[in-house]
mmCIF file of C-alpha atoms in Angstrom:
data_model
loop_
_atom_site.group_PDB
_atom_site.id
_atom_site.type_symbol
_atom_site.label_atom_id
_atom_site.label_comp_id
_atom_site.label_asym_id
_atom_site.label_seq_id
_atom_site.Cartn_x
_atom_site.Cartn_y
_atom_site.Cartn_z
ATOM 1 C CA MET A 866 79.585 65.095 44.081
ATOM 2 C CA THR A 867 79.254 64.195 47.743
ATOM 3 C CA ALA A 868 82.909 64.989 48.255
ATOM 4 C CA LEU A 869 82.361 68.457 46.810
ATOM 5 C CA ILE A 870 79.419 69.090 49.166
ATOM 6 C CA VAL A 871 81.467 67.938 52.163
ATOM 7 C CA LEU A 872 84.435 70.028 51.032
ATOM 8 C CA GLY A 873 82.171 73.053 50.556
ATOM 9 C CA ALA A 874 80.672 72.564 54.029
ATOM 10 C CA VAL A 875 84.152 72.314 55.566
ATOM 11 C CA VAL A 876 85.263 75.492 53.792
ATOM 12 C CA VAL A 877 82.163 77.333 55.030
ATOM 13 C CA LEU A 878 82.774 76.098 58.596
ATOM 14 C CA VAL A 879 86.410 77.201 58.442
ATOM 15 C CA ILE A 880 85.409 80.646 57.154
ATOM 16 C CA VAL A 881 82.778 81.003 59.907
ATOM 17 C CA PHE A 882 85.297 79.904 62.559
ATOM 18 C CA VAL A 883 87.968 82.326 61.309
ATOM 19 C CA TRP A 884 85.424 85.177 61.223
ATOM 20 C CA TRP A 885 84.241 84.326 64.762
ATOM 21 C CA ALA A 886 87.845 84.060 66.068
ATOM 22 C CA ALA A 887 88.762 87.438 64.565
ATOM 23 C CA ALA A 888 85.618 89.108 65.931
ATOM 24 C CA THR A 889 86.201 87.613 69.396
ATOM 25 C CA TYR A 890 89.865 88.619 69.381
ATOM 26 C CA ASN A 891 88.968 92.178 68.390
ATOM 27 C CA ALA A 892 86.327 92.386 71.142
ATOM 28 C CA LEU A 893 88.883 91.229 73.719
ATOM 29 C CA VAL A 894 91.446 93.763 72.484
ATOM 30 C CA LYS A 895 88.799 96.496 72.696
ATOM 31 C CA ALA A 896 87.952 95.490 76.286
ATOM 32 C CA ARG A 897 91.633 95.379 77.262
ATOM 33 C CA THR A 898 92.195 98.809 75.709
ATOM 34 C CA GLN A 899 89.240 100.168 77.712
ATOM 35 C CA VAL A 900 90.869 98.874 80.909
ATOM 36 C CA ASP A 901 94.144 100.587 79.985
ATOM 37 C CA ALA A 902 92.386 103.858 79.142
ATOM 38 C CA SER A 903 90.398 103.849 82.370
ATOM 39 C CA TRP A 904 93.600 103.194 84.363
ATOM 40 C CA ALA A 905 95.161 106.202 82.636
ATOM 41 C CA GLN A 906 92.260 108.354 83.894
ATOM 42 C CA ILE A 907 92.942 107.223 87.467
ATOM 43 C CA ASP A 908 96.596 108.104 86.948
ATOM 44 C CA VAL A 909 95.717 111.588 85.656
ATOM 45 C CA GLN A 910 93.595 112.333 88.723
ATOM 46 C CA LEU A 911 96.214 110.939 91.128
ATOM 47 C CA LYS A 912 98.882 113.140 89.535
ATOM 48 C CA ARG A 913 96.576 116.144 89.948
ATOM 49 C CA ARG A 914 96.133 115.195 93.584
ATOM 50 C CA HIS A 915 99.910 114.927 94.038
ATOM 51 C CA SER A 916 100.465 118.371 92.544
ATOM 52 C CA LEU A 917 97.914 119.990 94.890
ATOM 53 C CA ILE A 918 99.434 118.549 98.060
ATOM 54 C CA PRO A 919 102.647 120.652 98.250
ATOM 55 C CA ASN A 920 100.591 123.868 98.003
ATOM 56 C CA LEU A 921 98.280 122.629 100.717
ATOM 57 C CA VAL A 922 101.183 121.680 103.002
ATOM 58 C CA GLU A 923 102.843 125.076 102.466
ATOM 59 C CA THR A 924 99.617 126.847 103.402
ATOM 60 C CA VAL A 925 99.251 124.783 106.570
ATOM 61 C CA LYS A 926 102.920 125.311 107.509
ATOM 62 C CA GLY A 927 102.336 129.001 108.068
ATOM 63 C CA TYR A 928 99.672 128.310 110.680
ATOM 64 C CA ALA A 929 100.812 125.049 112.224
ATOM 65 C CA ALA A 930 104.597 125.110 112.040
ATOM 66 C CA HIS A 931 104.973 123.063 115.219
ATOM 67 C CA GLU A 932 102.918 120.215 113.664
ATOM 68 C CA ARG A 933 105.977 119.221 111.682
ATOM 69 C CA GLY A 934 105.414 115.467 112.100
ATOM 70 C CA THR A 935 102.031 115.548 110.365
ATOM 71 C CA LEU A 936 103.309 117.761 107.565
ATOM 72 C CA GLU A 937 106.326 115.511 106.982
ATOM 73 C CA ALA A 938 104.069 112.430 107.003
ATOM 74 C CA VAL A 939 101.932 113.947 104.241
ATOM 75 C CA ILE A 940 104.981 114.751 102.095
ATOM 76 C CA ALA A 941 106.479 111.285 102.713
ATOM 77 C CA ALA A 942 103.185 109.620 101.773
ATOM 78 C CA ARG A 943 102.927 111.770 98.637
ATOM 79 C CA ASN A 944 106.475 110.835 97.613
ATOM 80 C CA ALA A 945 105.816 107.135 98.253
ATOM 81 C CA ALA A 946 102.627 107.277 96.203
ATOM 82 C CA GLY A 947 104.438 109.085 93.412
ATOM 83 C CA SER A 948 107.263 106.538 93.308
ATOM 84 C CA SER A 949 104.780 103.651 93.278
ATOM 85 C CA ALA A 950 103.232 105.109 90.113
ATOM 86 C CA VAL A 951 106.218 104.045 87.998
ATOM 87 C CA GLY A 952 105.230 100.900 86.133
ATOM 88 C CA ALA A 953 102.045 100.457 88.148
ATOM 89 C CA GLY A 954 99.624 100.417 85.245
ATOM 90 C CA PRO A 955 97.259 97.546 84.653
ATOM 91 C CA ALA A 956 99.726 95.979 82.217
ATOM 92 C CA ALA A 957 102.039 95.509 85.181
ATOM 93 C CA ALA A 958 99.640 92.874 86.470
ATOM 94 C CA THR A 959 100.474 90.787 83.426
ATOM 95 C CA GLY A 960 104.175 90.614 84.108
ATOM 96 C CA GLY A 961 105.193 94.288 84.026
ATOM 97 C CA GLU A 962 107.506 96.140 86.372
ATOM 98 C CA ALA A 963 105.240 96.820 89.369
ATOM 99 C CA ASP A 964 102.050 95.695 91.036
ATOM 100 C CA PRO A 965 98.911 97.890 91.024
ATOM 101 C CA ALA A 966 98.259 96.705 94.577
ATOM 102 C CA ARG A 967 101.398 98.564 95.653
ATOM 103 C CA ARG A 968 100.006 101.749 94.112
ATOM 104 C CA VAL A 969 96.672 101.269 95.873
ATOM 105 C CA GLN A 970 98.435 100.775 99.210
ATOM 106 C CA ALA A 971 100.598 103.886 98.755
ATOM 107 C CA GLU A 972 97.579 105.983 97.760
ATOM 108 C CA GLY A 973 95.725 104.675 100.827
ATOM 109 C CA MET A 974 98.545 105.842 103.076
ATOM 110 C CA LEU A 975 98.404 109.246 101.375
ATOM 111 C CA THR A 976 94.646 109.439 101.959
ATOM 112 C CA GLN A 977 95.176 108.750 105.673
ATOM 113 C CA ALA A 978 97.910 111.387 105.912
ATOM 114 C CA LEU A 979 95.653 113.937 104.206
ATOM 115 C CA GLY A 980 92.912 113.105 106.694
ATOM 116 C CA ARG A 981 95.278 113.947 109.544
ATOM 117 C CA LEU A 982 96.262 117.175 107.782
ATOM 118 C CA PHE A 983 92.645 118.295 107.444
ATOM 119 C CA ALA A 984 92.032 117.374 111.064
ATOM 120 C CA LEU A 985 94.795 119.844 111.970
ATOM 121 C CA ALA A 986 92.734 122.614 110.432
ATOM 122 C CA GLU A 987 90.107 122.097 113.112
ATOM 123 C CA ALA A 988 92.644 123.166 115.746
ATOM 124 C CA TYR A 989 93.523 126.377 113.874
ATOM 125 C CA PRO A 990 90.514 128.643 113.269
ATOM 126 C CA ASP A 991 92.623 131.132 111.294
ATOM 127 C CA LEU A 992 93.696 128.363 108.943
ATOM 128 C CA LYS A 993 90.101 127.219 108.487
ATOM 129 C CA ALA A 994 89.236 130.763 107.393
ATOM 130 C CA ASN A 995 92.216 131.150 105.027
ATOM 131 C CA GLN A 996 90.946 131.524 101.442
ATOM 132 C CA ASN A 997 93.953 129.767 99.933
ATOM 133 C CA PHE A 998 93.495 126.798 102.250
ATOM 134 C CA LEU A 999 89.765 126.661 101.551
ATOM 135 C CA GLN A 1000 90.336 126.799 97.805
ATOM 136 C CA LEU A 1001 92.991 124.063 97.928
ATOM 137 C CA GLN A 1002 90.752 121.957 100.164
ATOM 138 C CA ALA A 1003 87.866 122.353 97.709
ATOM 139 C CA GLU A 1004 90.078 121.466 94.732
ATOM 140 C CA LEU A 1005 91.407 118.421 96.546
ATOM 141 C CA GLY A 1006 87.856 117.398 97.454
ATOM 142 C CA ALA A 1007 86.793 117.680 93.813
ATOM 143 C CA THR A 1008 89.848 115.684 92.761
ATOM 144 C CA GLU A 1009 89.000 112.961 95.296
ATOM 145 C CA GLU A 1010 85.527 112.712 93.751
ATOM 146 C CA LYS A 1011 87.076 112.395 90.286
ATOM 147 C CA ILE A 1012 89.430 109.698 91.578
ATOM 148 C CA ALA A 1013 86.472 107.790 93.029
ATOM 149 C CA TYR A 1014 84.619 108.032 89.710
ATOM 150 C CA ALA A 1015 87.720 106.972 87.745
ATOM 151 C CA ARG A 1016 88.195 103.979 90.074
ATOM 152 C CA GLN A 1017 84.561 102.997 89.574
ATOM 153 C CA PHE A 1018 84.899 103.296 85.788
ATOM 154 C CA TYR A 1019 88.152 101.287 85.845
ATOM 155 C CA ASN A 1020 86.610 98.523 87.946
ATOM 156 C CA SER A 1021 83.631 98.372 85.597
ATOM 157 C CA ALA A 1022 85.973 98.029 82.606
ATOM 158 C CA VAL A 1023 87.952 95.321 84.438
ATOM 159 C CA GLN A 1024 84.745 93.451 85.244
ATOM 160 C CA THR A 1025 83.648 93.478 81.601
ATOM 161 C CA TYR A 1026 87.098 92.429 80.394
ATOM 162 C CA ASN A 1027 87.528 89.662 82.985
ATOM 163 C CA GLN A 1028 84.058 88.284 82.219
ATOM 164 C CA ARG A 1029 84.847 88.143 78.516
ATOM 165 C CA ILE A 1030 88.107 86.275 78.968
ATOM 166 C CA GLN A 1031 86.585 83.753 81.366
ATOM 167 C CA THR A 1032 83.377 82.850 79.542
ATOM 168 C CA LEU A 1033 82.744 80.455 76.719
ATOM 169 C CA PRO A 1034 83.356 80.583 73.843
ATOM 170 C CA SER A 1035 85.720 83.576 73.979
ATOM 171 C CA ASN A 1036 88.011 81.867 76.506
ATOM 172 C CA ILE A 1037 89.169 79.665 73.619
ATOM 173 C CA ILE A 1038 90.902 82.722 72.099
ATOM 174 C CA VAL A 1039 92.337 83.921 75.436
ATOM 175 C CA GLY A 1040 95.337 81.583 75.498
ATOM 176 C CA VAL A 1041 96.209 82.256 71.885
ATOM 177 C CA GLY A 1042 95.919 86.033 72.283
ATOM 178 C CA GLY A 1043 97.793 86.243 75.589
ATOM 179 C CA PHE A 1044 94.909 87.834 77.501
ATOM 180 C CA ARG A 1045 95.161 87.741 81.307
ATOM 181 C CA ALA A 1046 92.747 88.805 84.027
ATOM 182 C CA ARG A 1047 93.278 92.279 85.442
ATOM 183 C CA PRO A 1048 93.030 93.177 89.135
ATOM 184 C CA TYR A 1049 90.378 95.512 90.528
ATOM 185 C CA PHE A 1050 91.390 98.814 92.096
ATOM 186 C CA GLU A 1051 90.312 98.079 95.658
ATOM 187 C CA ALA A 1052 90.559 100.274 98.701
ATOM 188 C CA ALA A 1053 93.522 99.402 100.879
ATOM 189 C CA GLY A 1054 92.791 98.369 104.444
ATOM 190 C CA GLY A 1055 93.673 101.831 105.764
ATOM 191 C CA GLU A 1056 91.238 103.579 103.419
ATOM 192 C CA ARG A 1057 88.355 101.529 104.800
ATOM 193 C CA ALA A 1058 89.024 102.546 108.397
ATOM 194 C CA ASP A 1059 88.202 105.853 110.046
ATOM 195 C CA VAL A 1060 91.082 108.304 110.341
ATOM 196 C CA ASN A 1061 92.418 108.314 113.889
ATOM 197 C CA VAL A 1062 93.610 111.796 114.818
ATOM 198 C CA ARG A 1063 95.785 112.438 117.871
ATOM 199 C CA PHE A 1064 97.364 115.685 118.948
#
């Protein structure tokens, strides 16, 4: 009789443990999926930004053709940021093809180049009054705000995910499930500094 009670207690404990392990695993998968989805939103906004830049550069070219160096720097930074996007998702931090830090750095260089481009507009009053330029500038400004929001949402998702994989008792499941911490999307050093414009 005592053996049956002990056996019954062990079976109940095993069932409770299996239920807890499955629930914890599912919660970690849900958090990891949220990180991936929020990274995809950053990527969408960055691609939108990249598609606006050629139109902006073409508009500026008509007014500031002799500022070729600045215009070429913007295009080079856009191309570098675009090429860093390949394989730069959050899964890359867990052994994928590229490092998200490389993407952040390339986007920071693009932000600096765009700052120099907009500073050019100050030297050309006709350009500042051009409707196409103003519309593109407004669209790019709205896109930058969306990028900032998407970064904030991504970092919040990463914080939640990283906390779950590092705290007890869920960290017991982490090794078995192959969960790894994800990096935050931080501003590169250049994005933190003021844009230095020289003519």
